[in-house]
Coordinates of C-alpha atoms and ligand atoms in Angstrom, one line a residue:
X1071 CA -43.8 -24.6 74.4
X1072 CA -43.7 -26.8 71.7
X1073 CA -46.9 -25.2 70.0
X1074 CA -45.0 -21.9 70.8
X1075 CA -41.7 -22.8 68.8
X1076 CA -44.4 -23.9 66.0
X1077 CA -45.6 -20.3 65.2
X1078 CA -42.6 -19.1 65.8
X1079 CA -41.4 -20.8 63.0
X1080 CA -44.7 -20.2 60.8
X1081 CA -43.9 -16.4 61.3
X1082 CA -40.0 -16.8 60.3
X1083 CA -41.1 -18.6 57.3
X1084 CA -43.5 -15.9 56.7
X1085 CA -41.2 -13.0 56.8
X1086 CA -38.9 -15.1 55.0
X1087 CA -41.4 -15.6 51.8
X1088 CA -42.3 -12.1 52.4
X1089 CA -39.0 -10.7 51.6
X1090 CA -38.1 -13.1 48.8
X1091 CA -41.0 -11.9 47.3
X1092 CA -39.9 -8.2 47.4
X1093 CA -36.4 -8.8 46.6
X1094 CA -37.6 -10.5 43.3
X1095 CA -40.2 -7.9 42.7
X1096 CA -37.1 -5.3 42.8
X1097 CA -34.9 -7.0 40.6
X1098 CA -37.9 -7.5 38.1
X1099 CA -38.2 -3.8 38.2
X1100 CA -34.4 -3.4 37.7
X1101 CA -34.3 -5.6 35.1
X1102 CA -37.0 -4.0 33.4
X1103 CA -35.1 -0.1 33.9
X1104 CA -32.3 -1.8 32.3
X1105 CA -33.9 -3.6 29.4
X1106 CA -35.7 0.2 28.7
X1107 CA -32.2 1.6 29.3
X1108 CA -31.0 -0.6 26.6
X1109 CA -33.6 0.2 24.0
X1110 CA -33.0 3.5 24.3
X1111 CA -29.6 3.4 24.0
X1112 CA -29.6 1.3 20.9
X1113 CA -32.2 3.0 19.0
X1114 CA -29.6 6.6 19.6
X1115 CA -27.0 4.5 18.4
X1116 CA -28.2 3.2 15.2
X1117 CA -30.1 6.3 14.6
X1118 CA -26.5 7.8 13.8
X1119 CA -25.3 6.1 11.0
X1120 CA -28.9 5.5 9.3
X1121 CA -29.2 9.6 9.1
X1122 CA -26.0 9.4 8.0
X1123 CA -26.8 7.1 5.1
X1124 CA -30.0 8.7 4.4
X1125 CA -28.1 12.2 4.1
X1126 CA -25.9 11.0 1.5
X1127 CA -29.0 9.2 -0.3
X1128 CA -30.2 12.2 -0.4
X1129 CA -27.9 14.3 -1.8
X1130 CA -26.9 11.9 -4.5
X1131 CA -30.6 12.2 -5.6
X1132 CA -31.2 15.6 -5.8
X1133 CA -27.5 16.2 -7.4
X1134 CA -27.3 13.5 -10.7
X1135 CA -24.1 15.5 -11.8
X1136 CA -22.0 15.1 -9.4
X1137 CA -18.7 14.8 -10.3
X1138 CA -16.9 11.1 -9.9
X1139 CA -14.5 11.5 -7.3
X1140 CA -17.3 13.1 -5.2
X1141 CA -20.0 10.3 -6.1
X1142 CA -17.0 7.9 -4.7
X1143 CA -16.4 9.7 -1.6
X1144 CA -19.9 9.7 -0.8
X1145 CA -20.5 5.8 -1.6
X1146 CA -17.1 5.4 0.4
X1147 CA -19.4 7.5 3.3
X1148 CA -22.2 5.0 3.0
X1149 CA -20.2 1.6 3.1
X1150 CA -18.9 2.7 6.0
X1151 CA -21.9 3.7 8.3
X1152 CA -23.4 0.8 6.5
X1153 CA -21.0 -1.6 7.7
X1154 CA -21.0 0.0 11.4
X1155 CA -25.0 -0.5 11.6
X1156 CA -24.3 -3.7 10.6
X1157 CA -21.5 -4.4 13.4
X1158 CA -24.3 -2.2 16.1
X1159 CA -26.9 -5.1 15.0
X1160 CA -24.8 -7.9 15.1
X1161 CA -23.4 -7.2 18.8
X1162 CA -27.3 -6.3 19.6
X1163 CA -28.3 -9.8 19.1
X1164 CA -25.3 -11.3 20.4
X1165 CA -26.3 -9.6 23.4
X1166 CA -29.9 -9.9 23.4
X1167 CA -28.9 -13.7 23.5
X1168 CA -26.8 -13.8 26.0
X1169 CA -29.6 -12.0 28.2
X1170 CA -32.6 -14.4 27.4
X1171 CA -30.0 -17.0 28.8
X1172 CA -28.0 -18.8 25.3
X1173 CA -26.4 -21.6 27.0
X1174 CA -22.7 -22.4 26.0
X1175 CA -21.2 -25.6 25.1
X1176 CA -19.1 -27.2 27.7
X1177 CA -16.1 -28.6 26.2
X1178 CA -12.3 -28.7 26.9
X1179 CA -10.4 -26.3 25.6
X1180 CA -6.8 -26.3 25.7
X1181 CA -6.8 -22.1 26.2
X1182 CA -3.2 -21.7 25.4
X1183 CA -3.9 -23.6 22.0
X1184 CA -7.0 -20.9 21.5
X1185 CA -4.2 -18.1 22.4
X1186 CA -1.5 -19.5 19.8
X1187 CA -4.1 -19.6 17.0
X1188 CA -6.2 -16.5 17.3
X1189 CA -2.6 -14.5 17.6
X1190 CA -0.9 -16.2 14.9
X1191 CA -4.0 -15.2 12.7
X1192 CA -4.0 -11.9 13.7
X1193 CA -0.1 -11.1 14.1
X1194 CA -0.4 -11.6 10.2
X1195 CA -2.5 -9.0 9.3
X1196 CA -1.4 -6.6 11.9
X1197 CA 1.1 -4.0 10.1
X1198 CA 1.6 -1.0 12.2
X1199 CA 2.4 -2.7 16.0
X1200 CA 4.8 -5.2 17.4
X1201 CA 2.7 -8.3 18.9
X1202 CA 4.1 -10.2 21.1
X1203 CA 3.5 -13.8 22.5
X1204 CA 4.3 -13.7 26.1
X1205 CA 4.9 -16.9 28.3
X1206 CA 1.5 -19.3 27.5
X1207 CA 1.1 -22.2 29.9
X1208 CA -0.5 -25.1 28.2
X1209 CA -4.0 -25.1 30.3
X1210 CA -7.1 -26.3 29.8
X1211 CA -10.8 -25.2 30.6
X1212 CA -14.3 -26.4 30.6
X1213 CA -16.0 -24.6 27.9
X1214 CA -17.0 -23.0 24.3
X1215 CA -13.9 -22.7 22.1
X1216 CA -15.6 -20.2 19.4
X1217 CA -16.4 -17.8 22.4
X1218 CA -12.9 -18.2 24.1
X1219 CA -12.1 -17.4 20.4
X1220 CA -14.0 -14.4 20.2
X1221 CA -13.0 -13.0 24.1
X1222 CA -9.5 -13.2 23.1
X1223 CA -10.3 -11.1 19.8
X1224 CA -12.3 -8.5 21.6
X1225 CA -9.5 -8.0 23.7
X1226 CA -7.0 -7.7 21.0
X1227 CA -8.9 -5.9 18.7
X1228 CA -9.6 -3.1 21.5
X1229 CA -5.8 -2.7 22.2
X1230 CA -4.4 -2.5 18.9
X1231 CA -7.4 0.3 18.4
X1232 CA -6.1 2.2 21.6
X1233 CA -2.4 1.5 20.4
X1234 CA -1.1 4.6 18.5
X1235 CA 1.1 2.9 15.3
X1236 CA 4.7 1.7 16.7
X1237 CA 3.0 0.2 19.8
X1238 CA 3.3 -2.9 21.5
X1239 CA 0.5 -5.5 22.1
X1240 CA 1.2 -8.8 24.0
X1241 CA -0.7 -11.9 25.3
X1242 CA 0.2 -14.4 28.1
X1243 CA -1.7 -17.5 29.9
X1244 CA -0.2 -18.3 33.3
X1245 CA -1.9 -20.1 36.5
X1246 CA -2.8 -18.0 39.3
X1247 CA -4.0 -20.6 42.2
X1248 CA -7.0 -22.9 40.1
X1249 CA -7.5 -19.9 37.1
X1250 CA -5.9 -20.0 34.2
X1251 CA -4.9 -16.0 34.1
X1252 CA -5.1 -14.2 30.7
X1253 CA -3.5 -11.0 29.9
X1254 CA -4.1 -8.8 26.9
X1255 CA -1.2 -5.7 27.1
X1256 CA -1.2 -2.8 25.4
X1257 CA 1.5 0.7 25.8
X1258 CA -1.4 2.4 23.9
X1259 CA -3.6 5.8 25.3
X1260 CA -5.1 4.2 28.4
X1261 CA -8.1 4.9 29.8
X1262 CA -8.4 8.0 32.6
X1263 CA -9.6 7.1 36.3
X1264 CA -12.8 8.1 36.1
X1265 CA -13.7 6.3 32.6
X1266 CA -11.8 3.0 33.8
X1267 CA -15.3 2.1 35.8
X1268 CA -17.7 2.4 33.2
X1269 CA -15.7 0.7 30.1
X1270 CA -17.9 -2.6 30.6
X1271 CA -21.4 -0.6 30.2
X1272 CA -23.3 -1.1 27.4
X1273 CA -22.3 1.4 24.9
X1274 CA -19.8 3.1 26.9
X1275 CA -17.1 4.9 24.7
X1276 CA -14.4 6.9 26.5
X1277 CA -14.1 10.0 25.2
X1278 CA -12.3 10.6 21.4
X1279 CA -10.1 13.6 22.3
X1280 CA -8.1 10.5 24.3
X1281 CA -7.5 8.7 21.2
X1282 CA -6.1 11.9 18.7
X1283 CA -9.9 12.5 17.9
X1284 CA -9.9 9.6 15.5
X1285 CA -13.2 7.1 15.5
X1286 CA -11.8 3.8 15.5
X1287 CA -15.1 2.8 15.1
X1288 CA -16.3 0.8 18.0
X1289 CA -19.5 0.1 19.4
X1290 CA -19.3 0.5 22.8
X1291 CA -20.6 -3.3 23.3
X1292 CA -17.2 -5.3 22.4
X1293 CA -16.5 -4.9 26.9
X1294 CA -19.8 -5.9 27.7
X1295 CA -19.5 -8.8 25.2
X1296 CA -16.4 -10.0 26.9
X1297 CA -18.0 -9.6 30.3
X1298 CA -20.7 -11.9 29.5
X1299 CA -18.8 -14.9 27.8
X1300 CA -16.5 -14.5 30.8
X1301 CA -19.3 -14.5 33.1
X1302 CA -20.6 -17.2 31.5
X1303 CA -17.5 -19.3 31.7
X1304 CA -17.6 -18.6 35.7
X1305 CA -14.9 -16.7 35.8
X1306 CA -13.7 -12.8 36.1
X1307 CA -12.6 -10.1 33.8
X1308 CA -11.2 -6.7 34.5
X1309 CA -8.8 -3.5 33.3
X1310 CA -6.0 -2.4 34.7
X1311 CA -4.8 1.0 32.8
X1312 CA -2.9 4.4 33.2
X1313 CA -3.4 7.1 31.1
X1314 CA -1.4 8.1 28.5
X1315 CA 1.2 4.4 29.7
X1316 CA -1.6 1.5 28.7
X1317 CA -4.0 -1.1 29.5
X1318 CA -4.0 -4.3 30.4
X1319 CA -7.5 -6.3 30.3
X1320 CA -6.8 -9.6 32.9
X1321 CA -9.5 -13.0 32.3
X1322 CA -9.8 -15.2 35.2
X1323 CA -11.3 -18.8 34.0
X1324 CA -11.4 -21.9 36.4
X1325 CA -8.8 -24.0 35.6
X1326 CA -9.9 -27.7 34.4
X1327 CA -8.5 -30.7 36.0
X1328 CA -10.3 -33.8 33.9
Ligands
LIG2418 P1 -15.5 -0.2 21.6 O1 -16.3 -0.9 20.5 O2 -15.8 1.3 21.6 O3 -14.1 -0.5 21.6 P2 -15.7 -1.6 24.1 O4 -16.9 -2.0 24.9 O5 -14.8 -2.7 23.6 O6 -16.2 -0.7 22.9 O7 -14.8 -0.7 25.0 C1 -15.4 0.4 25.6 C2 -14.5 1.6 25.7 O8 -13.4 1.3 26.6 C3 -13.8 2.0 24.4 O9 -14.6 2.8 23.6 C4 -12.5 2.6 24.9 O10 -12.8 4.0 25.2 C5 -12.2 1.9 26.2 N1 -11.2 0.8 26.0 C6 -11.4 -0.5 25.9 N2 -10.2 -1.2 25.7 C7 -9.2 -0.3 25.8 C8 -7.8 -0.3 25.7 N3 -7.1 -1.5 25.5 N4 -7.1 0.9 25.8 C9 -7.8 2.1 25.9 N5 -9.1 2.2 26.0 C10 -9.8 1.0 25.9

């Protein structure tokens, strides 16, 4: 019996290895769609502004007497693709980082501090909507200040873009059980049902008709930006939104203790 219960076991241990093995094989594969997805993705996106720039290149080349106020538009044209290739390349490497692993640092962070600051800043230069400081609760977390920093700006940045002028955009920190719970409000467009799933995929841009056909001129990365310095945080992020009512992004972090 006992020699029985051996094999038995040898066999378990078998099957066990066995289907580690294929499990990893699989998410190598997966991970390997994605990383192709990605390329692709990126290459279509920075292809538009480049041909955009070389266009205008182009023109003012082969047209030296071009009158001044045109010469201006079309520099005005260039500066701007210019500086979204240059936004497209900086969240590419940000993210390229974060998926070869970038380790955080692991600090505490007094999050309603980070919340004060980053709003104050902001609420400065903000002209056309009300912001509002909800109810903070002073609570700290382990982690990396400049990211926390940067979350919170994505956040803010997305709902004054999807905030028609006249809008409101508020923040609050509360504590839900051991997270600290932050939420970013907006009474801006909102984002329909069926786009609400996808808003954290890489390069994901609800459609412009939503937002009166103007470009705000994001890059479809800010989300899954967010995501991963959440994730990397150990904690959760998601939207809540109605269309045409608003959105309200909520960040879950593990509340510290000391
Ligand atoms: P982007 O750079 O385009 O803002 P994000 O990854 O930050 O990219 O967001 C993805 C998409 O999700 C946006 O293009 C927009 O359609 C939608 N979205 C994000 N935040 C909001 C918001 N507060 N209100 C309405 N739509 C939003």
């Amino acid at each position: 019996a006992y020699r029985i219960t051996g094999v038995i076991l040898d066999i378990t241990a078998r099957i066990q290895a066995e289907t580690a093995l294929r499990d990893s094989e699989k998410r190598l594969r997966e991970l390997s769609e994605a990383q192709k997805r990605f390329i692709a993705d990126a290459a279509h996106e920075l292809r538009t502004p480049l041909t955009a720039i070389q266009g205008n290149i182009d023109i003012f080349m082969r047209y030296p007497n071009i009158p001044d106020d045109e010469k201006l538009d079309i520099l005005g044209d260039v500066q701007r693709e210019s500086n979204r290739l240059g936004r497209l390349v900086n969240d590419m490497l940000q993210l390229a980082r974060g998926d070869s692993g970038a380790t955080l640092r692991e600090e505490e962070v007094q999050l309603d501090q980070v919340i004060v600051d980053v709003w104050r800043d902001l609420s400065r230069v903000v002209p056309f909507h009300h912001m509002l400081l909800g109810e903070v609760e002073p609570l700290q977390i382990m982690g990396d200040q400049d990211r926390l920093k940067q979350l919170l700006l994505i956040l803010l940045e997305n709902a004054l873009k999807y905030t028609p002028e006249g809008g409101t955009v508020s923040v609050s920190l509360s504590r839900q059980e051991k997270c600290a719970e932050m939420r970013v409000m907006d009474t801006g467009y909102g984002i329909s049902e069926e786009d609400l799933p996808r808003v954290f995929e890489r390069f994901f841009r609800a459609d412009r008709s939503r937002t009166r056909g103007e470009d705000p001129g994001g890059t479809g990365l800010g989300l899954p930006i967010a995501k991963w310095i959440v994730e990397s945080h150990k904690g959760k992020i998601w939207l809540e939104s109605e269309l045409g009512k608003g959105t309200t992004a909520v960040v879950q972090l593990p509340v510290y203790e000391g």
